[in-house]
PDB file of C-alpha atoms in Angstrom:
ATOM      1  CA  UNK A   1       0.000   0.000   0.000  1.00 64.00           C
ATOM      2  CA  UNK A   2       1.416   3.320  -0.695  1.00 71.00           C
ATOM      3  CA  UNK A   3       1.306   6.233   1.291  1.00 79.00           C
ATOM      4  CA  UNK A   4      -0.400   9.655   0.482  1.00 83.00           C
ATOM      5  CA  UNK A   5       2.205  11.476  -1.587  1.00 82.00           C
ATOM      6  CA  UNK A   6       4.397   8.626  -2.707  1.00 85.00           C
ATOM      7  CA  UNK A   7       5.588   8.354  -5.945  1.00 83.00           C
ATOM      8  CA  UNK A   8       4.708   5.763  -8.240  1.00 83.00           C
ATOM      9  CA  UNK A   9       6.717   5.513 -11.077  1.00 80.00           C
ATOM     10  CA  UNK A  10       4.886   4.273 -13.901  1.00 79.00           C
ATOM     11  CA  UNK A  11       6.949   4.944 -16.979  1.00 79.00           C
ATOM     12  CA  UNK A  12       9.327   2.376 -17.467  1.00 76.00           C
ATOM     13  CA  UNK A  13       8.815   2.134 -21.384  1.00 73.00           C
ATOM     14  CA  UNK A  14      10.938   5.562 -21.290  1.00 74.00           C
ATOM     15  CA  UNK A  15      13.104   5.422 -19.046  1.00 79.00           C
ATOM     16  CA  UNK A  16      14.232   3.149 -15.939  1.00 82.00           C
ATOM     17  CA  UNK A  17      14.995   4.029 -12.571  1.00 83.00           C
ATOM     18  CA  UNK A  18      18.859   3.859 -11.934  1.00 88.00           C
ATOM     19  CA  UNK A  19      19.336   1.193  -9.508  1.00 92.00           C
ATOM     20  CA  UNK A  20      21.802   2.019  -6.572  1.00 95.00           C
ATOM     21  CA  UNK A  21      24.532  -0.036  -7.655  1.00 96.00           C
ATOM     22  CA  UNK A  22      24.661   1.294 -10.901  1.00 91.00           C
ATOM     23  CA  UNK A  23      24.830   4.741  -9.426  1.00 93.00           C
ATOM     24  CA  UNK A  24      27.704   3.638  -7.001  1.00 94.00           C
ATOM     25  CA  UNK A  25      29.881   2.163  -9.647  1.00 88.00           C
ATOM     26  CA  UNK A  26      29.085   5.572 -12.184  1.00 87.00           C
ATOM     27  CA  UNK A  27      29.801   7.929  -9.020  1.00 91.00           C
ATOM     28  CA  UNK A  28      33.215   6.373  -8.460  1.00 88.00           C
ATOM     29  CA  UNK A  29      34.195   6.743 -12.232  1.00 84.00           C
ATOM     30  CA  UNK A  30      33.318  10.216 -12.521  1.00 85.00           C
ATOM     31  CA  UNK A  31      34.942  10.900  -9.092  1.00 88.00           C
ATOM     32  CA  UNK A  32      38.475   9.057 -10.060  1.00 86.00           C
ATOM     33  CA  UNK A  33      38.957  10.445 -13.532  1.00 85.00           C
ATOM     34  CA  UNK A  34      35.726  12.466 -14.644  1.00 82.00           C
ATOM     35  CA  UNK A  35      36.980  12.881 -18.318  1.00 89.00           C
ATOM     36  CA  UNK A  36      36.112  12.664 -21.840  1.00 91.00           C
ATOM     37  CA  UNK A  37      37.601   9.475 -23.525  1.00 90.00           C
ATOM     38  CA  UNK A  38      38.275  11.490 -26.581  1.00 92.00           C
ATOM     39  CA  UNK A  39      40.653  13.261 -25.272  1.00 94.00           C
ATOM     40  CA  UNK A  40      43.909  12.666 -25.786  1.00 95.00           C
ATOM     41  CA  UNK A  41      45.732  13.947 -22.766  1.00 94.00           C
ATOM     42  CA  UNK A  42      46.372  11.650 -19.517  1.00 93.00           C
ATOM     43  CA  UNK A  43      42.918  11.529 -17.978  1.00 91.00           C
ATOM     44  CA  UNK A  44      41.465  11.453 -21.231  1.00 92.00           C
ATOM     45  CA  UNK A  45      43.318   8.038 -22.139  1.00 93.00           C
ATOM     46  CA  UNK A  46      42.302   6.577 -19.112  1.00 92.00           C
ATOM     47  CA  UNK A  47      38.918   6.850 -19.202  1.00 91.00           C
ATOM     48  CA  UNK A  48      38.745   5.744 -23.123  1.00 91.00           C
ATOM     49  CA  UNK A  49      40.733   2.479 -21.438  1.00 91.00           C
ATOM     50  CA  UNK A  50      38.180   2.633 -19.007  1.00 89.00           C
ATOM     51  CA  UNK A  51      35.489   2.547 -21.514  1.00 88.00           C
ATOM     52  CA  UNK A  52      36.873  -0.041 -23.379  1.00 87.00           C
ATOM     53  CA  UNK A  53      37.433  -2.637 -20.481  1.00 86.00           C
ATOM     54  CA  UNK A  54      33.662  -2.088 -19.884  1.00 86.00           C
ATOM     55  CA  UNK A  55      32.750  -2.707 -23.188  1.00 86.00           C
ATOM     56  CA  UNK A  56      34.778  -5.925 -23.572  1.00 84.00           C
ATOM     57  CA  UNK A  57      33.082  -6.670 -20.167  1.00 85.00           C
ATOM     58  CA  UNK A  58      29.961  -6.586 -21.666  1.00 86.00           C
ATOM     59  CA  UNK A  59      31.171  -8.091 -24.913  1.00 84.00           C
ATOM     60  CA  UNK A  60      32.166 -11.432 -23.028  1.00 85.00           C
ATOM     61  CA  UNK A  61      29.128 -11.296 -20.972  1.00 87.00           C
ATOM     62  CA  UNK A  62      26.735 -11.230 -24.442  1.00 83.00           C
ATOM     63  CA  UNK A  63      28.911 -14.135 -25.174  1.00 81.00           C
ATOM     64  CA  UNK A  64      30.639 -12.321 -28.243  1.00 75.00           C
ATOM     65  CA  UNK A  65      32.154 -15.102 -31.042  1.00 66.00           C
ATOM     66  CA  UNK A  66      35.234 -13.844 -31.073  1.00 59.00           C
ATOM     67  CA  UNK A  67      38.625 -15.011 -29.820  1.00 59.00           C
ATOM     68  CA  UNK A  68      39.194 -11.889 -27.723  1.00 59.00           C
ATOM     69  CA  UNK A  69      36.380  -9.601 -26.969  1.00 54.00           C
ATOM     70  CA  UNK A  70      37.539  -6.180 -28.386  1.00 62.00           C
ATOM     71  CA  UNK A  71      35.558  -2.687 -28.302  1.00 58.00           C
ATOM     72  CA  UNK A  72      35.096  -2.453 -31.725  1.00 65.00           C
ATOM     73  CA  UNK A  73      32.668  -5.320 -31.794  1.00 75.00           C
ATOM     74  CA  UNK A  74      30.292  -3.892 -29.057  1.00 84.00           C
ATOM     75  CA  UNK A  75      28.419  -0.724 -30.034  1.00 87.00           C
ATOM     76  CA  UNK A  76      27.191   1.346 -27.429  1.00 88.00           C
ATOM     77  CA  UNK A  77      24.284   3.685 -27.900  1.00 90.00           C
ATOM     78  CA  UNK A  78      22.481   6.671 -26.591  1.00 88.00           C
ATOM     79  CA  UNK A  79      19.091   4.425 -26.325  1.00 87.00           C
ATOM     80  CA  UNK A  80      16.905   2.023 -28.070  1.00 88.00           C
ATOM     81  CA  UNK A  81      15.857   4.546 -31.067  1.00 91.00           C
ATOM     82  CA  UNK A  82      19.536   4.830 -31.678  1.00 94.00           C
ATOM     83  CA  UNK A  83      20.218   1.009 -31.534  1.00 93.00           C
ATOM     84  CA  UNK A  84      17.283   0.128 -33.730  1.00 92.00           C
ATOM     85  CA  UNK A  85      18.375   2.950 -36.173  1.00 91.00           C
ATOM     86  CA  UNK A  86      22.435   1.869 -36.509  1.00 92.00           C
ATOM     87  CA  UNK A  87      20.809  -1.936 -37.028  1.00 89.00           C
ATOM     88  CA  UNK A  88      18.097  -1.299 -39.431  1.00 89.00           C
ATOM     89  CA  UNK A  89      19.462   1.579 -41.978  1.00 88.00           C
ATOM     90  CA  UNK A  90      23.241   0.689 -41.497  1.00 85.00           C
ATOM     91  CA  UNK A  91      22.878  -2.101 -43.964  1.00 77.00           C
ATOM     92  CA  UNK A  92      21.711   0.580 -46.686  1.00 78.00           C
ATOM     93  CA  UNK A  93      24.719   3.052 -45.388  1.00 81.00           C
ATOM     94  CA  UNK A  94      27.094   0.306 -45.366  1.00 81.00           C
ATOM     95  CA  UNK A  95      26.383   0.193 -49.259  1.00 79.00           C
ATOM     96  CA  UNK A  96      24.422  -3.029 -49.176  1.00 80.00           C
ATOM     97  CA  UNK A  97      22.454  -3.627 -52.428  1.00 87.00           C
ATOM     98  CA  UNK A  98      18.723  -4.210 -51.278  1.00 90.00           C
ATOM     99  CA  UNK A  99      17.709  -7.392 -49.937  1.00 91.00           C
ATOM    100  CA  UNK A 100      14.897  -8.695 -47.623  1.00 94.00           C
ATOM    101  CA  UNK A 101      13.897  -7.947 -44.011  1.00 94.00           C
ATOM    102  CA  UNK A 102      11.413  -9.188 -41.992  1.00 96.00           C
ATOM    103  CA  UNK A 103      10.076  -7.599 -39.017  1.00 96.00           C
ATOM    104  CA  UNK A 104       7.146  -8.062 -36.417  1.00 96.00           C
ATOM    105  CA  UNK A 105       4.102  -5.761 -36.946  1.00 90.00           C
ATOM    106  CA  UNK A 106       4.626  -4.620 -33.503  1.00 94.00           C
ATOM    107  CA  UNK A 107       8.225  -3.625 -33.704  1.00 94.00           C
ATOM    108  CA  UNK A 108       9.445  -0.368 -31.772  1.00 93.00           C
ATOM    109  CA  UNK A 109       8.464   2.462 -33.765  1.00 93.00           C
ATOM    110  CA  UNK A 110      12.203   3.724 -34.621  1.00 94.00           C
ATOM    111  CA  UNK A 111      12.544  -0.404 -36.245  1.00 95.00           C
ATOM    112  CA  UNK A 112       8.980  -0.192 -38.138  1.00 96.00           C
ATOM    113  CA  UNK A 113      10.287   3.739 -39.529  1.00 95.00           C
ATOM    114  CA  UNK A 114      13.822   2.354 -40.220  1.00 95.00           C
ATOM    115  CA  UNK A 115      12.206  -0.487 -42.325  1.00 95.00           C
ATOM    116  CA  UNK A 116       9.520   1.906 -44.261  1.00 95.00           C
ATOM    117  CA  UNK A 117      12.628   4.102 -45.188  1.00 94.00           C
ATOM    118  CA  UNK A 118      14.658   1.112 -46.540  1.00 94.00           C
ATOM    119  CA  UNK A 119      11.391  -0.218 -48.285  1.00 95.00           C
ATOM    120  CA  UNK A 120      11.451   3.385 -50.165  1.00 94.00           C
ATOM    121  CA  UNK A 121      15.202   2.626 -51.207  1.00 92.00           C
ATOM    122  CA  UNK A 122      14.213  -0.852 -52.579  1.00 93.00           C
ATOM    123  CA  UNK A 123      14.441  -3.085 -49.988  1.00 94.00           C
ATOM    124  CA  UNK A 124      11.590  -5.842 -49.531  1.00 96.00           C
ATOM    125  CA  UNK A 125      10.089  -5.205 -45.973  1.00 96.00           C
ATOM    126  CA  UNK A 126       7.436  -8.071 -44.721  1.00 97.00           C
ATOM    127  CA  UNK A 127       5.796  -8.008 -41.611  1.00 97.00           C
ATOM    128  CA  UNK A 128       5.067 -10.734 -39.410  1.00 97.00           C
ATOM    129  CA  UNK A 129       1.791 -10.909 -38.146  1.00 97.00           C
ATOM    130  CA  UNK A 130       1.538 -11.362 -33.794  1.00 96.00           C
ATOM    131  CA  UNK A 131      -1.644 -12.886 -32.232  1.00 96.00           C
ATOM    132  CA  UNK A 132      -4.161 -11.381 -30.047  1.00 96.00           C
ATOM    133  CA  UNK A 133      -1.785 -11.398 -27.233  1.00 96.00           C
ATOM    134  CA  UNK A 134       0.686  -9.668 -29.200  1.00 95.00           C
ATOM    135  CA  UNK A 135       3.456 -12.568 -29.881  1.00 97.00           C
ATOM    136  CA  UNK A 136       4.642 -13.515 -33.072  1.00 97.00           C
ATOM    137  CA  UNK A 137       2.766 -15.843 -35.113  1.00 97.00           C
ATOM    138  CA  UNK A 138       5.098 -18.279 -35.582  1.00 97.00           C
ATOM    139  CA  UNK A 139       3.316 -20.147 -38.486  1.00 97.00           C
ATOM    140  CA  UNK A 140       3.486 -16.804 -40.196  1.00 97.00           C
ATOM    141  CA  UNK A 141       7.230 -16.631 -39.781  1.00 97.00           C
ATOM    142  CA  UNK A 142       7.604 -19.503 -41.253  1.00 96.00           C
ATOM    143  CA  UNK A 143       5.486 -19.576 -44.183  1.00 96.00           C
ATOM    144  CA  UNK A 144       7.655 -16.033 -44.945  1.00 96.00           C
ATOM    145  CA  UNK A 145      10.822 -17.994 -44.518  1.00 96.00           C
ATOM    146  CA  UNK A 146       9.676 -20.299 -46.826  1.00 95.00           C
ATOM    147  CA  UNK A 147       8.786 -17.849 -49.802  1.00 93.00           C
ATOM    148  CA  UNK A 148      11.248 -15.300 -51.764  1.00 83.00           C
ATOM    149  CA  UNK A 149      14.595 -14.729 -50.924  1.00 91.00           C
ATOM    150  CA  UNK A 150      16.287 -15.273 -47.449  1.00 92.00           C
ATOM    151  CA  UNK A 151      16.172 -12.338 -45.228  1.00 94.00           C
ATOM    152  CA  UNK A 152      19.168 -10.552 -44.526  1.00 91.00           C
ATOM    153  CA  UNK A 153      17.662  -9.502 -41.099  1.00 92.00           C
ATOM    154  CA  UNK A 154      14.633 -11.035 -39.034  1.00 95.00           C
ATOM    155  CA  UNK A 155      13.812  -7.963 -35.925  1.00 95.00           C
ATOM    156  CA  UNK A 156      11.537  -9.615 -33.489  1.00 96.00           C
ATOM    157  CA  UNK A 157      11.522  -7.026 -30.255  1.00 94.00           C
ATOM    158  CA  UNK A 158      11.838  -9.620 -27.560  1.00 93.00           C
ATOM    159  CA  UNK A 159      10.496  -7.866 -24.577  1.00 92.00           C
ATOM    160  CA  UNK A 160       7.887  -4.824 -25.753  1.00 90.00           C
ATOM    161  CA  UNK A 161       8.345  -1.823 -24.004  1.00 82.00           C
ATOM    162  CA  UNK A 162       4.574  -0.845 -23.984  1.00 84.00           C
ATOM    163  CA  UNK A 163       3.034  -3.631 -22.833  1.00 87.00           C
ATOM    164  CA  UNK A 164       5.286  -5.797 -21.504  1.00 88.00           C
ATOM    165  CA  UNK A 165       4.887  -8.941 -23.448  1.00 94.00           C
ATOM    166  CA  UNK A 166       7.955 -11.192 -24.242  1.00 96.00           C
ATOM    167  CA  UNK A 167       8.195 -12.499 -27.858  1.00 97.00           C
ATOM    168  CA  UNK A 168       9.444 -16.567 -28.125  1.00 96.00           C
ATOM    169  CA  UNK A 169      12.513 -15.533 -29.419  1.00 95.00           C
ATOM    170  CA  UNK A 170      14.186 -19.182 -28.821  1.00 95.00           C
ATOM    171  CA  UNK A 171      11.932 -20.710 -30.967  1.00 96.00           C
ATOM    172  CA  UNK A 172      11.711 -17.567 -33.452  1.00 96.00           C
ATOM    173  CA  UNK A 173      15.903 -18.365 -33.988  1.00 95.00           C
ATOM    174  CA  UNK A 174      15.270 -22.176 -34.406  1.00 94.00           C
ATOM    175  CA  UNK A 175      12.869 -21.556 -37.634  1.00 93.00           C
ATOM    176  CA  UNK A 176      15.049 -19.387 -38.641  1.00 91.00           C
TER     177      UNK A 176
END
């Protein structure tokens, strides 16, 4: 039960509440060197080694296939509109020639814009249908694996961040 005047947070589709720890272990990196890892003086180069021990940290914890986790292969981003947009359009800036990508009807809306933009450049875009309780039908997915061209991509959002519900992404990667 709450009491009059406590906060309820309610929007965790935006943004999360930083959990303690986290703030700890931010707190004492800002306090111990505090600088940009673009910089190229002392402080500078520590905290871009900083950086980059985190990221291989997180590289090996995604379980990374490579021999030795390096930065380069972990991208980190600003937030989810970010992510989705570096995923989805970087195949048409990496000078891809068009190709097929499927994605879930329900995708974030920075994936489902992403894929409209690349369907204007010439890309085939199909969308997989979700059931009344908003999962993926996987029937669907597989009759669209089955017809036209592999897809270079298949996005299905695992967890939504509106309503909560978690895609079957284990058996989404076995069909495909």
């Amino acid at each position: 039960m709450t009491q009059p005047g406590e906060l309820i947070y309610l929007d965790y589709a935006a943004t999360t509440p930083l959990d303690p720890i986290v703030l700890q272990a931010m707190m004492a990196c800002y306090q111990q060197i505090g600088a940009n890892p673009a910089s190229q003086h002392r402080l500078g180069r520590q905290a871009r080694r900083q950086l980059e021990d985190a990221t291989e940290a997180i590289g090996r914890h995604l379980g990374a296939s490579i021999d030795v986790p390096r930065p380069d292969r972990v991208i980190l981003t600003s937030g989810g509109t970010e992510a989705n947009n570096l995923a989805l359009r970087g195949w048409y800036r990496a000078g891809q020639s068009p190709g097929r990508i499927l994605v879930t009807a329900i995708e974030h809306p920075s994936s489902l814009a992403a894929a409209d933009e690349l369907e204007r450049w010439g890309w085939q875009i199909d969308r997989i249908r979700v059931n009344a309780a908003g999962q993926v039908e996987l029937q669907h997915l597989d009759d669209l694996l089955q017809q036209g061209p592999s897809p270079r991509l298949v996005s299905v959002m695992w967890a939504n961040n509106e309503t909560g519900v978690l895609q079957p992404v284990e058996a989404v990667v076995e069909q495909c």
